[in-house]
mmCIF file with all atom_site columns, C-alpha atoms in Angstrom:
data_model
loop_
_atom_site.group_PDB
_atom_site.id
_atom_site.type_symbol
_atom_site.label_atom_id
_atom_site.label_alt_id
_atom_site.label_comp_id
_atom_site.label_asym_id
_atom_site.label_entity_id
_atom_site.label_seq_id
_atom_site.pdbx_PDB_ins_code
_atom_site.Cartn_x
_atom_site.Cartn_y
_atom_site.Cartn_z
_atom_site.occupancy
_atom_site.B_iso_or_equiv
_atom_site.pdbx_formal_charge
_atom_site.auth_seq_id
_atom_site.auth_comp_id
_atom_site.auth_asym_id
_atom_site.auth_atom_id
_atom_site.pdbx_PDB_model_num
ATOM 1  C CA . UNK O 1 1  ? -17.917 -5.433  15.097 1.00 79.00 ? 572 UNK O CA 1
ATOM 2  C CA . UNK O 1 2  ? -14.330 -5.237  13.983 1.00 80.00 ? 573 UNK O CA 1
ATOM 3  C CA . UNK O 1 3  ? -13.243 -3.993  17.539 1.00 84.00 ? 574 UNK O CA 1
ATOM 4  C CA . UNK O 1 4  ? -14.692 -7.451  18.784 1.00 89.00 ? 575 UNK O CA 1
ATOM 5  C CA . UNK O 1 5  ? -13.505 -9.567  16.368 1.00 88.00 ? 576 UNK O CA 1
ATOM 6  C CA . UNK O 1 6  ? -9.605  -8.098  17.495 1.00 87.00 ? 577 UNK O CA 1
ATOM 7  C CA . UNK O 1 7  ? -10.628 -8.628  21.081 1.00 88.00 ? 578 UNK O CA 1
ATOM 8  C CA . UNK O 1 8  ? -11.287 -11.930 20.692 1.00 92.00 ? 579 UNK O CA 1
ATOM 9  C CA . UNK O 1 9  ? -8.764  -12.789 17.842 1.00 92.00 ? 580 UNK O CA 1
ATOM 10 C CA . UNK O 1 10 ? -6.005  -10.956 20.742 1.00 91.00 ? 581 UNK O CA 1
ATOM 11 C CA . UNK O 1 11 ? -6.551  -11.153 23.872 1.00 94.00 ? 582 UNK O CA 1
ATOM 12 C CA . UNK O 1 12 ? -3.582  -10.036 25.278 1.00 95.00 ? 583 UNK O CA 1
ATOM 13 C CA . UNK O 1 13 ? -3.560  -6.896  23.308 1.00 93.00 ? 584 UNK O CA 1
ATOM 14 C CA . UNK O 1 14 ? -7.437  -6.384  24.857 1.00 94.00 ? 585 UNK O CA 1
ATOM 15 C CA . UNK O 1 15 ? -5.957  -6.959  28.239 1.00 96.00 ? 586 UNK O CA 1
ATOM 16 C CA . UNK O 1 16 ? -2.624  -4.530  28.001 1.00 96.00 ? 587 UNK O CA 1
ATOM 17 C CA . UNK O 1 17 ? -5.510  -1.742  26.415 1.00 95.00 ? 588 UNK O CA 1
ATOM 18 C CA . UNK O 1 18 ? -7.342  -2.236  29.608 1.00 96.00 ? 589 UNK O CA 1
ATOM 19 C CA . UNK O 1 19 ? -4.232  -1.714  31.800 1.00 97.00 ? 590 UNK O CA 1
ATOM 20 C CA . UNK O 1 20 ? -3.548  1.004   30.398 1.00 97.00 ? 591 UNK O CA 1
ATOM 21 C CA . UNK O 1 21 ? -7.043  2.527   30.782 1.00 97.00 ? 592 UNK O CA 1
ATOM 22 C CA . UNK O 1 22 ? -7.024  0.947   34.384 1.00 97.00 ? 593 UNK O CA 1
ATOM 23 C CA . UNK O 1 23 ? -3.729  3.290   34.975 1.00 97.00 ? 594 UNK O CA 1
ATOM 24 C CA . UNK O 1 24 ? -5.195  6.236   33.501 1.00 97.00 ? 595 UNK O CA 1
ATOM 25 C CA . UNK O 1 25 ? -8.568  6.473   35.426 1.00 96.00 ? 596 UNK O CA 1
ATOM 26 C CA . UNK O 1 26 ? -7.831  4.471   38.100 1.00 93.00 ? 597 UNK O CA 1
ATOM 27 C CA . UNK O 1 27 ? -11.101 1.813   37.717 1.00 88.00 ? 598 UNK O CA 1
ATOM 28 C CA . UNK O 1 28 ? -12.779 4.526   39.346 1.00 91.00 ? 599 UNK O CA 1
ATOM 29 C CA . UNK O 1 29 ? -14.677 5.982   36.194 1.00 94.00 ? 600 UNK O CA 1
ATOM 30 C CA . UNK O 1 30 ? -14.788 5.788   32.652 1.00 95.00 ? 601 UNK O CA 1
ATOM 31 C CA . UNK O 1 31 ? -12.440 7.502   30.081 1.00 95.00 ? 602 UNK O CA 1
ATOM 32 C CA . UNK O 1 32 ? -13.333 10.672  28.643 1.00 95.00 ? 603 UNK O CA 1
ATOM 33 C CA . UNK O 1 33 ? -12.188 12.607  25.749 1.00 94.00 ? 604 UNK O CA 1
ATOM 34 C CA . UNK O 1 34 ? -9.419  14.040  28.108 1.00 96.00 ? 605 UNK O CA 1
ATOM 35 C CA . UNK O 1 35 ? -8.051  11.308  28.908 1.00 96.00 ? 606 UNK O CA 1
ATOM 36 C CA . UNK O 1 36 ? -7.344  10.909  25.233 1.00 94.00 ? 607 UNK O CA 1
ATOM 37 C CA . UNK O 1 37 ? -3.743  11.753  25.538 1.00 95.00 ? 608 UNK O CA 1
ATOM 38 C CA . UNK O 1 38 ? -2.712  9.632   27.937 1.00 97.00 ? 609 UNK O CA 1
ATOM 39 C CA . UNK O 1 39 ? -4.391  6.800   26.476 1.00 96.00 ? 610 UNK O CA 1
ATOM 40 C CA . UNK O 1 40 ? -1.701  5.958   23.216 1.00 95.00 ? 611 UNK O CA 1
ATOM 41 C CA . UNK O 1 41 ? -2.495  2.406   22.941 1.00 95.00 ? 612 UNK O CA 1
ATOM 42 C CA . UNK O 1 42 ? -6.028  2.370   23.249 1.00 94.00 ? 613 UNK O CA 1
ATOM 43 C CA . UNK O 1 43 ? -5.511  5.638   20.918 1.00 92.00 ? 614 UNK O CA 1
ATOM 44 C CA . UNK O 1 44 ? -3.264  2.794   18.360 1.00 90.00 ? 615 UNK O CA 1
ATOM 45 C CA . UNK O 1 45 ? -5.944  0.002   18.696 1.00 90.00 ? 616 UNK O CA 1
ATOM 46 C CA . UNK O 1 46 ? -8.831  2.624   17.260 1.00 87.00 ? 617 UNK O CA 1
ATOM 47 C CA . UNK O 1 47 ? -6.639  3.568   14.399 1.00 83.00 ? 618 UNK O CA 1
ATOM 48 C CA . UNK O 1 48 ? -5.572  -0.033  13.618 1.00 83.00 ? 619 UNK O CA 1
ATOM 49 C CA . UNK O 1 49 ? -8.788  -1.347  13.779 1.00 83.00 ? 620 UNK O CA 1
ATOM 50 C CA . UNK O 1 50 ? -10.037 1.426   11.366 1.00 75.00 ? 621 UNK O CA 1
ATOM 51 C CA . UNK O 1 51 ? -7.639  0.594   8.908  1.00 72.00 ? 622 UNK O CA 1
ATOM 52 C CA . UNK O 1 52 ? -7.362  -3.562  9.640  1.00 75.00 ? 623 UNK O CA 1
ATOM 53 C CA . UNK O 1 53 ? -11.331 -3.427  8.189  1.00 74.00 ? 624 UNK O CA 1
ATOM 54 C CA . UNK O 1 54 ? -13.075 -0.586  7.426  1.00 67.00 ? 625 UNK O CA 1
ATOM 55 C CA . UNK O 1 55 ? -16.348 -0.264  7.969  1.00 67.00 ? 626 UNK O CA 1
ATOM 56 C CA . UNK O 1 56 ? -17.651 1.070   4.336  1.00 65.00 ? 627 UNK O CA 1
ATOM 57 C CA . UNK O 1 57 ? -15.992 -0.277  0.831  1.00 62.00 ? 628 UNK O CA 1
ATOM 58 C CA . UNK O 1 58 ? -14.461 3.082   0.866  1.00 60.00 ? 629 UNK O CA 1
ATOM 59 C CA . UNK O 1 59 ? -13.113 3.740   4.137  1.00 61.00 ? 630 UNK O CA 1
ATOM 60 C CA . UNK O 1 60 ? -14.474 6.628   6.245  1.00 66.00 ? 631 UNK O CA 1
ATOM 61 C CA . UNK O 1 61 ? -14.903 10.104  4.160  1.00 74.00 ? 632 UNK O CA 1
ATOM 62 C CA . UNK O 1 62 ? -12.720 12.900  5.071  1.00 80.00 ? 633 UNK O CA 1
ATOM 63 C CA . UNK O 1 63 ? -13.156 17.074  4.795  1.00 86.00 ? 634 UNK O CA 1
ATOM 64 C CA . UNK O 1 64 ? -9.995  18.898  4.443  1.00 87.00 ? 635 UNK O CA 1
ATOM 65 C CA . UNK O 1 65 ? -9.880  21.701  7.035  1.00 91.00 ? 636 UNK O CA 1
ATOM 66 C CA . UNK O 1 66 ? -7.829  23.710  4.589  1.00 93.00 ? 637 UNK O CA 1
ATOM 67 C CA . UNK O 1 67 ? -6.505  24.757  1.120  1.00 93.00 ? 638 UNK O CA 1
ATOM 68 C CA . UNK O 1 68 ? -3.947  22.512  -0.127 1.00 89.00 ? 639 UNK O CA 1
ATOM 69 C CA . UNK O 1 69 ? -2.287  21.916  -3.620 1.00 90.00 ? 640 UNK O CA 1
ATOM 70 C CA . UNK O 1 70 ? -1.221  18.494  -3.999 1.00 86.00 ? 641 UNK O CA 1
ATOM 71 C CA . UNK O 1 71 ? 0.943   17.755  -7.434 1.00 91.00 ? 642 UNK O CA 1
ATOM 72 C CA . UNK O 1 72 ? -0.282  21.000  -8.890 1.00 93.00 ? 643 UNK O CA 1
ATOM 73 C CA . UNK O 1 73 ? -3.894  20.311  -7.975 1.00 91.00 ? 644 UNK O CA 1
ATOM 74 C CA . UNK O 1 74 ? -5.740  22.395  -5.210 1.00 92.00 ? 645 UNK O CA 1
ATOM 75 C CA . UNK O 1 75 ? -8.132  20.463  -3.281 1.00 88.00 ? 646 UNK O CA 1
ATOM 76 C CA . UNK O 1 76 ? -9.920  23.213  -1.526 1.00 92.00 ? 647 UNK O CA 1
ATOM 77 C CA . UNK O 1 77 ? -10.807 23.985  2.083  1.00 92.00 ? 648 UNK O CA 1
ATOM 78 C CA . UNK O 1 78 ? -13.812 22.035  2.930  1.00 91.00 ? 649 UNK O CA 1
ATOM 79 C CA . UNK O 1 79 ? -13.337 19.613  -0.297 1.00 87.00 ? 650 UNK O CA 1
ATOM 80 C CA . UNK O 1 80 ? -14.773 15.775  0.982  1.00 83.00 ? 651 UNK O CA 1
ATOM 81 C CA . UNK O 1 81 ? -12.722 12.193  -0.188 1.00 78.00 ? 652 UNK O CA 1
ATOM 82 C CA . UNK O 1 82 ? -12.389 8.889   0.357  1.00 72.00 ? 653 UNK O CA 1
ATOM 83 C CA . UNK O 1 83 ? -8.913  7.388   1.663  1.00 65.00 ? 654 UNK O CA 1
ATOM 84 C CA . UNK O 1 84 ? -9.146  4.405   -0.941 1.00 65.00 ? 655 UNK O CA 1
ATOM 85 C CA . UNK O 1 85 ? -9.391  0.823   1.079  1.00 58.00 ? 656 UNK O CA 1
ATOM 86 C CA . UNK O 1 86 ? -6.432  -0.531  -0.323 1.00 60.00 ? 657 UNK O CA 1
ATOM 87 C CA . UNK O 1 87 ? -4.160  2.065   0.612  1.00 61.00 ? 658 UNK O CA 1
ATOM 88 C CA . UNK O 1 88 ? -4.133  1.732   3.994  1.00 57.00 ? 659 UNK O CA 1
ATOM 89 C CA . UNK O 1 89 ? -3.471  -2.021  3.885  1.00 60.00 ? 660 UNK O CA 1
ATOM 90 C CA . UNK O 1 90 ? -0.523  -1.536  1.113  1.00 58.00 ? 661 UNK O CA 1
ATOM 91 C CA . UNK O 1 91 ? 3.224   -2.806  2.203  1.00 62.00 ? 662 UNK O CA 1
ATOM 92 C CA . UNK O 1 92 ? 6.098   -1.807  0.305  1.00 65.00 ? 663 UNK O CA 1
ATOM 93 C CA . UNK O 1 93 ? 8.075   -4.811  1.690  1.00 64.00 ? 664 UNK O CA 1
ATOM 94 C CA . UNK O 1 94 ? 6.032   -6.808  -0.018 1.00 58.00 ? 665 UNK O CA 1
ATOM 95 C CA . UNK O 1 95 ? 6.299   -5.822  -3.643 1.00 60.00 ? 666 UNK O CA 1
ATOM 96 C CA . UNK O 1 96 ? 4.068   -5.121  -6.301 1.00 59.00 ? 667 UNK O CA 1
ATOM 97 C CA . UNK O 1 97 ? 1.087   -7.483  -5.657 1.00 48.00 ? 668 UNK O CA 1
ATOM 98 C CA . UNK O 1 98 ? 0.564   -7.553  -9.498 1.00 48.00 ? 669 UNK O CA 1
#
């Protein structure tokens, strides 16, 4: 739903994302997973969207693929989180929102 709501809210950005994916596979099929690297914007636009309104209150749960120690704390290989939803929208130019 949030990928529609951007389409319509931008159009231009929809139409530049489908350039790009015209370029790429030439209107002759559809993207596939390979065509992943070529495809930056459209690559942008799926991360932005992610982040602009996540779909749970949480933001999508992530598995660490390996051992890591972060400020003295291990968080171990396979260990599951939550990015938390305000973090990804937080601005630093902005200041302190409190």
């Amino acid at each position: 739903m949030t990928f529609f709501l951007a389409c319509l809210l931008h159009p231009e950005t929809q139409k530049k994302a489908q350039d790009e994916i015209d370029l790429v596979t030439g209107r002759e099929r559809l993207p596939t997973f390979q065509d992943r690297p070529r495809l930056l914007f459209v690559d942008g636009i799926c991360n932005e969207v992610s982040r602009w309104i996540p779909i749970g209150p949480l933001g999508i749960p992530c598995v660490t693929s390996e051992d890591n120690i972060y400020e003295g704390y291990l968080v171990p290989k396979g260990g599951r989180g939550f990015m938390v939803y305000c973090c990804g929208h937080y601005n630093s130019s902005q200041g302190d929102p409190r």
